Short mmCIF file of C-alpha atoms in Angstrom, two decimals:
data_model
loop_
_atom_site.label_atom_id
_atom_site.label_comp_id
_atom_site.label_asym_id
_atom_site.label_seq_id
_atom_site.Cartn_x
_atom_site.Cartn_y
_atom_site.Cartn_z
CA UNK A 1 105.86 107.66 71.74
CA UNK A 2 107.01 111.16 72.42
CA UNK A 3 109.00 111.36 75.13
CA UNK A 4 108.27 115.34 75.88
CA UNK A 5 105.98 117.35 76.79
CA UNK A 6 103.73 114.77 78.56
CA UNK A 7 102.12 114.38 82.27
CA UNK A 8 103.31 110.93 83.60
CA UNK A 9 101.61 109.24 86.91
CA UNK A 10 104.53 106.54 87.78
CA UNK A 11 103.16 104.21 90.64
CA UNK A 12 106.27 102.90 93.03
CA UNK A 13 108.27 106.12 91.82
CA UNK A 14 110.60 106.26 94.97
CA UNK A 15 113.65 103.98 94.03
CA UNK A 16 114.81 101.48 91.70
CA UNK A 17 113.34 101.25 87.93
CA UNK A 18 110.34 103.53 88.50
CA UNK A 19 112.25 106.34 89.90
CA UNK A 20 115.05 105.66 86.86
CA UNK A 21 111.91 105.82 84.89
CA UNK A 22 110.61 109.49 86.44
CA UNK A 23 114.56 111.34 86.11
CA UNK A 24 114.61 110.10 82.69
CA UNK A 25 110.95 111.47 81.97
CA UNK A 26 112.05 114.79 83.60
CA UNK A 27 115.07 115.23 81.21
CA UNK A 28 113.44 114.68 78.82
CA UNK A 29 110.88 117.54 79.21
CA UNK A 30 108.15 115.86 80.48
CA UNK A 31 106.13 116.17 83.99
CA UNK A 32 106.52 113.58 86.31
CA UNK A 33 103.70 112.58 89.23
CA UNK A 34 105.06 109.94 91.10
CA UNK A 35 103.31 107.84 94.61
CA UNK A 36 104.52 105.49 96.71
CA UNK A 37 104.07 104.58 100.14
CA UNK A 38 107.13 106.10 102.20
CA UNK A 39 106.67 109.40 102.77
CA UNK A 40 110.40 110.51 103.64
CA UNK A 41 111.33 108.85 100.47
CA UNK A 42 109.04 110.94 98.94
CA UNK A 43 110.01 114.06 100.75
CA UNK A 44 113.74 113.54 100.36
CA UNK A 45 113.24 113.26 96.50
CA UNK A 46 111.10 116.50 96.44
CA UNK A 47 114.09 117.91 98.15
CA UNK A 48 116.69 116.41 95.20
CA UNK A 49 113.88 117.17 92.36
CA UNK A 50 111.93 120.35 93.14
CA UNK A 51 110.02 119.79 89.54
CA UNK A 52 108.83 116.35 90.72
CA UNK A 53 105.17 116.03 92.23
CA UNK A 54 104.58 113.53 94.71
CA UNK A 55 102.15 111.89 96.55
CA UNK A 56 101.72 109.44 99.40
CA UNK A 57 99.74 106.61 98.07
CA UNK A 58 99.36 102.50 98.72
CA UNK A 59 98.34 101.26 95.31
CA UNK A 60 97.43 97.65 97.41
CA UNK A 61 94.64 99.60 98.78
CA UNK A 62 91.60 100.22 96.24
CA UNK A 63 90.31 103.76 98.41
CA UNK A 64 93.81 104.95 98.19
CA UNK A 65 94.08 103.78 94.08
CA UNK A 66 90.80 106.23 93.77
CA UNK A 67 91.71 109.09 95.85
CA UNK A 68 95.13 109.64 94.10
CA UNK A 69 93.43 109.38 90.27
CA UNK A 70 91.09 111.72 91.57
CA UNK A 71 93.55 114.27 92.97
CA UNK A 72 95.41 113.49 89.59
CA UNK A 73 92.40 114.14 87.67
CA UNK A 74 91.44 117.20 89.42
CA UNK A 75 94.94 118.89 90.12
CA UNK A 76 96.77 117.73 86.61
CA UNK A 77 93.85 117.27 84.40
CA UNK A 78 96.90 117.38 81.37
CA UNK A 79 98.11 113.89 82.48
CA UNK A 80 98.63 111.57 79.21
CA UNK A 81 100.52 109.00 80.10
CA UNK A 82 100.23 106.31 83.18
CA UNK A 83 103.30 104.07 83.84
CA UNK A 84 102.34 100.90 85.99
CA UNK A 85 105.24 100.02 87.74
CA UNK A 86 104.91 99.23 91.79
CA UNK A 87 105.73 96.18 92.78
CA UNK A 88 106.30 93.35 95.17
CA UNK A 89 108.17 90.42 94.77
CA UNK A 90 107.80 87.55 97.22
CA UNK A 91 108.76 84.17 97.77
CA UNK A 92 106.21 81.27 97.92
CA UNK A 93 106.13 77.70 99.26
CA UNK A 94 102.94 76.14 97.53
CA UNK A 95 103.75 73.20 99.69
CA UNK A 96 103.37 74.19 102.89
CA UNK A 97 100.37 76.37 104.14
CA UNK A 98 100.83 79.89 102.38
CA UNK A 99 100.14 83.05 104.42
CA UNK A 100 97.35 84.76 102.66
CA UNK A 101 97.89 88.31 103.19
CA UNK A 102 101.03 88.12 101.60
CA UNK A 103 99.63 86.29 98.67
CA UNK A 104 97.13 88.69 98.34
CA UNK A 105 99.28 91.64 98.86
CA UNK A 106 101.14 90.44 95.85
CA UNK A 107 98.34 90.06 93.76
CA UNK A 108 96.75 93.55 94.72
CA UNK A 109 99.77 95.08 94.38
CA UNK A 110 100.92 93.52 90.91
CA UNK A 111 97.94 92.81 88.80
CA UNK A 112 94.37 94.55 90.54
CA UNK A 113 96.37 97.71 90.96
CA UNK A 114 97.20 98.12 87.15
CA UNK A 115 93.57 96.95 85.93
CA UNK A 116 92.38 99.75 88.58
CA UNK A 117 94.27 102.20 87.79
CA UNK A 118 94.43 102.18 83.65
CA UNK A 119 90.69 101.73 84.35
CA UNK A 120 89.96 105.20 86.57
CA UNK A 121 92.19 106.56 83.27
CA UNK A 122 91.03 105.48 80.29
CA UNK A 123 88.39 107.63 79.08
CA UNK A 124 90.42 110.70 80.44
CA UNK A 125 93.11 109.30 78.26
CA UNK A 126 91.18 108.74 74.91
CA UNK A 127 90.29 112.48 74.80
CA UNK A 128 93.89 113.32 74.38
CA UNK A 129 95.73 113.64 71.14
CA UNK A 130 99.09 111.88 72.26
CA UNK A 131 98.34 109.10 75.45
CA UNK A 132 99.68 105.70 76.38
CA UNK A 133 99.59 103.24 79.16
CA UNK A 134 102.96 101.70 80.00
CA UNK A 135 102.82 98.47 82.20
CA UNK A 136 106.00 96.89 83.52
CA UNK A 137 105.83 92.90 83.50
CA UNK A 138 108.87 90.98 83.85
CA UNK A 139 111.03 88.32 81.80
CA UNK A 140 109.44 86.07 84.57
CA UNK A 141 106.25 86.48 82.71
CA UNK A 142 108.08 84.07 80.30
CA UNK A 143 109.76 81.67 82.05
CA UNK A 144 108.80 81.65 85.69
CA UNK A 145 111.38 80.91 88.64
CA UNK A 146 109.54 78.29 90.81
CA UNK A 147 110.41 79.43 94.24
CA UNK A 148 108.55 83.08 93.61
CA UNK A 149 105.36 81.56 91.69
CA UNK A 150 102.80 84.39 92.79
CA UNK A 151 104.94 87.15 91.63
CA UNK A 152 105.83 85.16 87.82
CA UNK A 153 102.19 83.91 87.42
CA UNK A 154 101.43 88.04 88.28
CA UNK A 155 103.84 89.28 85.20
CA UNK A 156 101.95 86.47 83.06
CA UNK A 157 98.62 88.32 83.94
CA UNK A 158 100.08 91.46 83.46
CA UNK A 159 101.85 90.58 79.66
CA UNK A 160 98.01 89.06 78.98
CA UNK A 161 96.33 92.42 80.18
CA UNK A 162 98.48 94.15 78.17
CA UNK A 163 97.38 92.77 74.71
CA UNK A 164 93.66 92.99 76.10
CA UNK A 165 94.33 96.25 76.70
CA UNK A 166 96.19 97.13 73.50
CA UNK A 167 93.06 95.72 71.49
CA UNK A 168 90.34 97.13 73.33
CA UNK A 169 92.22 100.43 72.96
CA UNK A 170 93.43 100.00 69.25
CA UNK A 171 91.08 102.49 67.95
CA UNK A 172 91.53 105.66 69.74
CA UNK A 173 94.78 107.72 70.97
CA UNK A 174 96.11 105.34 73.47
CA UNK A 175 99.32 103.44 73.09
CA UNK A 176 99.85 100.14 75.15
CA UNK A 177 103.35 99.39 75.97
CA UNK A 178 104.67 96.59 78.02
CA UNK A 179 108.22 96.95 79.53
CA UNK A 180 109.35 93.43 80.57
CA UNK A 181 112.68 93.99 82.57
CA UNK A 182 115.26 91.20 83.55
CA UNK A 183 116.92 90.92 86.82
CA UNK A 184 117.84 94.56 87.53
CA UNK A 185 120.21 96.05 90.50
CA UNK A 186 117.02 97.34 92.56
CA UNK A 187 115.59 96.56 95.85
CA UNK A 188 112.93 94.18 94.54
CA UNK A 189 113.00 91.43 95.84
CA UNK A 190 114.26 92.22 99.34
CA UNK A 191 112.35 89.34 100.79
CA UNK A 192 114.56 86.83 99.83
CA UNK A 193 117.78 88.33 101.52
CA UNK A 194 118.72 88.81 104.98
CA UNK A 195 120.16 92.23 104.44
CA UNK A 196 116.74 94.20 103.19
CA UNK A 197 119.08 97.29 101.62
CA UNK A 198 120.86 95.05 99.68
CA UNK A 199 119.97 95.32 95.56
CA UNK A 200 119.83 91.56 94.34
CA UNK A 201 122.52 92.19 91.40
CA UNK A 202 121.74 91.77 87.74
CA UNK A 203 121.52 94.39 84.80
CA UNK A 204 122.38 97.93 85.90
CA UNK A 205 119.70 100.49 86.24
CA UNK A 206 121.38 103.03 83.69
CA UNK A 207 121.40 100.54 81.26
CA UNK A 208 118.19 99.03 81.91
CA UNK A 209 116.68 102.52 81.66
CA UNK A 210 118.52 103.39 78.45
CA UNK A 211 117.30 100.43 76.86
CA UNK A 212 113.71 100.87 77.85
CA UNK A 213 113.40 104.65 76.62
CA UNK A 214 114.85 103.74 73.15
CA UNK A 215 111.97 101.40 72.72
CA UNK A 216 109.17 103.49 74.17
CA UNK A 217 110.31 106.14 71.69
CA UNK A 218 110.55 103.71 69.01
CA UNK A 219 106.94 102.49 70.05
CA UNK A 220 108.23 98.95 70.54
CA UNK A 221 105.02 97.47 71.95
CA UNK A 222 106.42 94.43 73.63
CA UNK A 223 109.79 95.53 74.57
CA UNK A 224 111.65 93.07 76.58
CA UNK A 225 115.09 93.89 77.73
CA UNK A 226 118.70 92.90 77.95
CA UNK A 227 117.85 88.76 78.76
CA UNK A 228 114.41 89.05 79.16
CA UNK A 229 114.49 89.11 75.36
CA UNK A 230 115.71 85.52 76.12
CA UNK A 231 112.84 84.60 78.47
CA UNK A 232 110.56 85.71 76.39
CA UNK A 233 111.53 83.50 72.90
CA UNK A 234 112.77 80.74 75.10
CA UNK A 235 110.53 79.97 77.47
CA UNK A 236 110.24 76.33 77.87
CA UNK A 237 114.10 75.77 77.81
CA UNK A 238 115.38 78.01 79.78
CA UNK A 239 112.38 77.49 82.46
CA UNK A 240 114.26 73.84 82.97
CA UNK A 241 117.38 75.46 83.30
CA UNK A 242 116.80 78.41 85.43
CA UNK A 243 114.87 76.20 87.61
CA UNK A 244 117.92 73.62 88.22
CA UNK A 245 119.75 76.25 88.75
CA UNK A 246 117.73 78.19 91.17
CA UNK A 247 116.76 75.75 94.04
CA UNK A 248 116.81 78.08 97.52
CA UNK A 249 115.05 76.92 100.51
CA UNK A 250 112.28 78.18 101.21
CA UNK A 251 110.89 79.67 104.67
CA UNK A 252 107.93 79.00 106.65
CA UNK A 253 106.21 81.99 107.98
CA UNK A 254 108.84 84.45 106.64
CA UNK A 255 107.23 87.75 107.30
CA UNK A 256 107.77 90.46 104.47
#
């Protein structure tokens, strides 16, 4: 994949991997779109970025998926390339009563989302020379960590998409990618601890995004990163052990 000279939509663009994903983009000559639901996020990074477009957008909701690829369509009718990366990461106790908004939320949010999206895009995208759809799924996808079981079992839809999509696509333009990141220092995940600015740890943006570029570039399909690439050849062993090790408790009614 080319990493110039392309129009990229990036969905949850205002922080963490999608917005490493959008300054990388940028430098490398390439127009970057991004949405997300905070609007002074938004505004303060129009401030930092002046070349960045933005919109306000709440890819959970399927009126607000449509209006922003039609204003996409309409306004940047160049656009090539659609990154799927918004997110939200939850914990779930299958034991107890689950709330059902947030299950559905995360399910909206993670996996109808992308199949809405890449689907309001696709036959824009096949009439372009260069295009590709880049989903972000997770090393989770893999080997799932028992306490968050919505948000694994929604990378393990979205790796499975992927190679749906990848086939049914396989004879025109369109390149399928699927980014599956480790634990990276973001805000994901913010559910889980009591301070909700605090980044959970794990591999380092920078590198993370480094790692990720080199293999869109190379047009490394299936790119897992740093141990994800673990996860992913793995599975079934490290499952046990990441599971053992891994045992928080979990809340009742814990509100997002």
């Amino acid at each position: 994949m080319q990493l110039s000279n392309n129009t990229i939509l990036i969905t949850g663009g205002t922080s963490g991997i999608g917005l490493a994903f959008a300054e990388k983009f940028m430098a490398a000559g390439s127009k970057v779109i991004i949405c997300g639901r905070r609007e002074e996020r938004l505004k303060a990074l129009s401030e930092k970025h002046p070349e960045l477009i933005t919109r306000t957008c709440d890819v959970s909701k399927a009126e607000d998926r449509k209006a922003l690829a039609e204003w996409v369509l309409q306004n940047h009718p160049e656009v090539n390339v659609l990154l799927n990366n918004a997110g939200v990461q939850l914990l779930t106790d299958m034991t107890t009563p689950v709330e059902l908004n947030r299950v559905q939320n995360e399910i909206e949010t993670n996996v109808v989302a992308p199949i809405h999206l890449t689907s309001l895009f696709a036959q824009h995208f096949v009439t372009k020379q260069q295009a590709a759809v880049i989903n972000i799924s997770s090393g989770l996808a893999f080997a799932p960590l028992a306490f968050m079981p919505v948000y694994c079992a929604t990378k393990a839809a979205v790796h499975s998409l992927t190679l749906s999509l990848r086939h049914q696509l396989k004879n025109t333009s369109v390149k399928v990618f699927e980014v599956a990141p480790p634990a990276v220092d973001t805000e994901l995940g913010h559910d889980r601890r009591e301070d909700k600015t605090q980044s959970h740890g794990g591999m380092a943006i920078k590198d993370f995004i480094e790692e990720a570029m080199e293999a869109l570039k190379n047009d490394v399909f299936e790119a897992p990163i740093g141990q994800a690439k673990g996860l992913h050849a793995k599975r079934e062993v490290l499952f046990e052990q990441m599971n053992n090790q891994h045992q928080p408790h979990l809340p009742v009614n814990h509100e997002q």
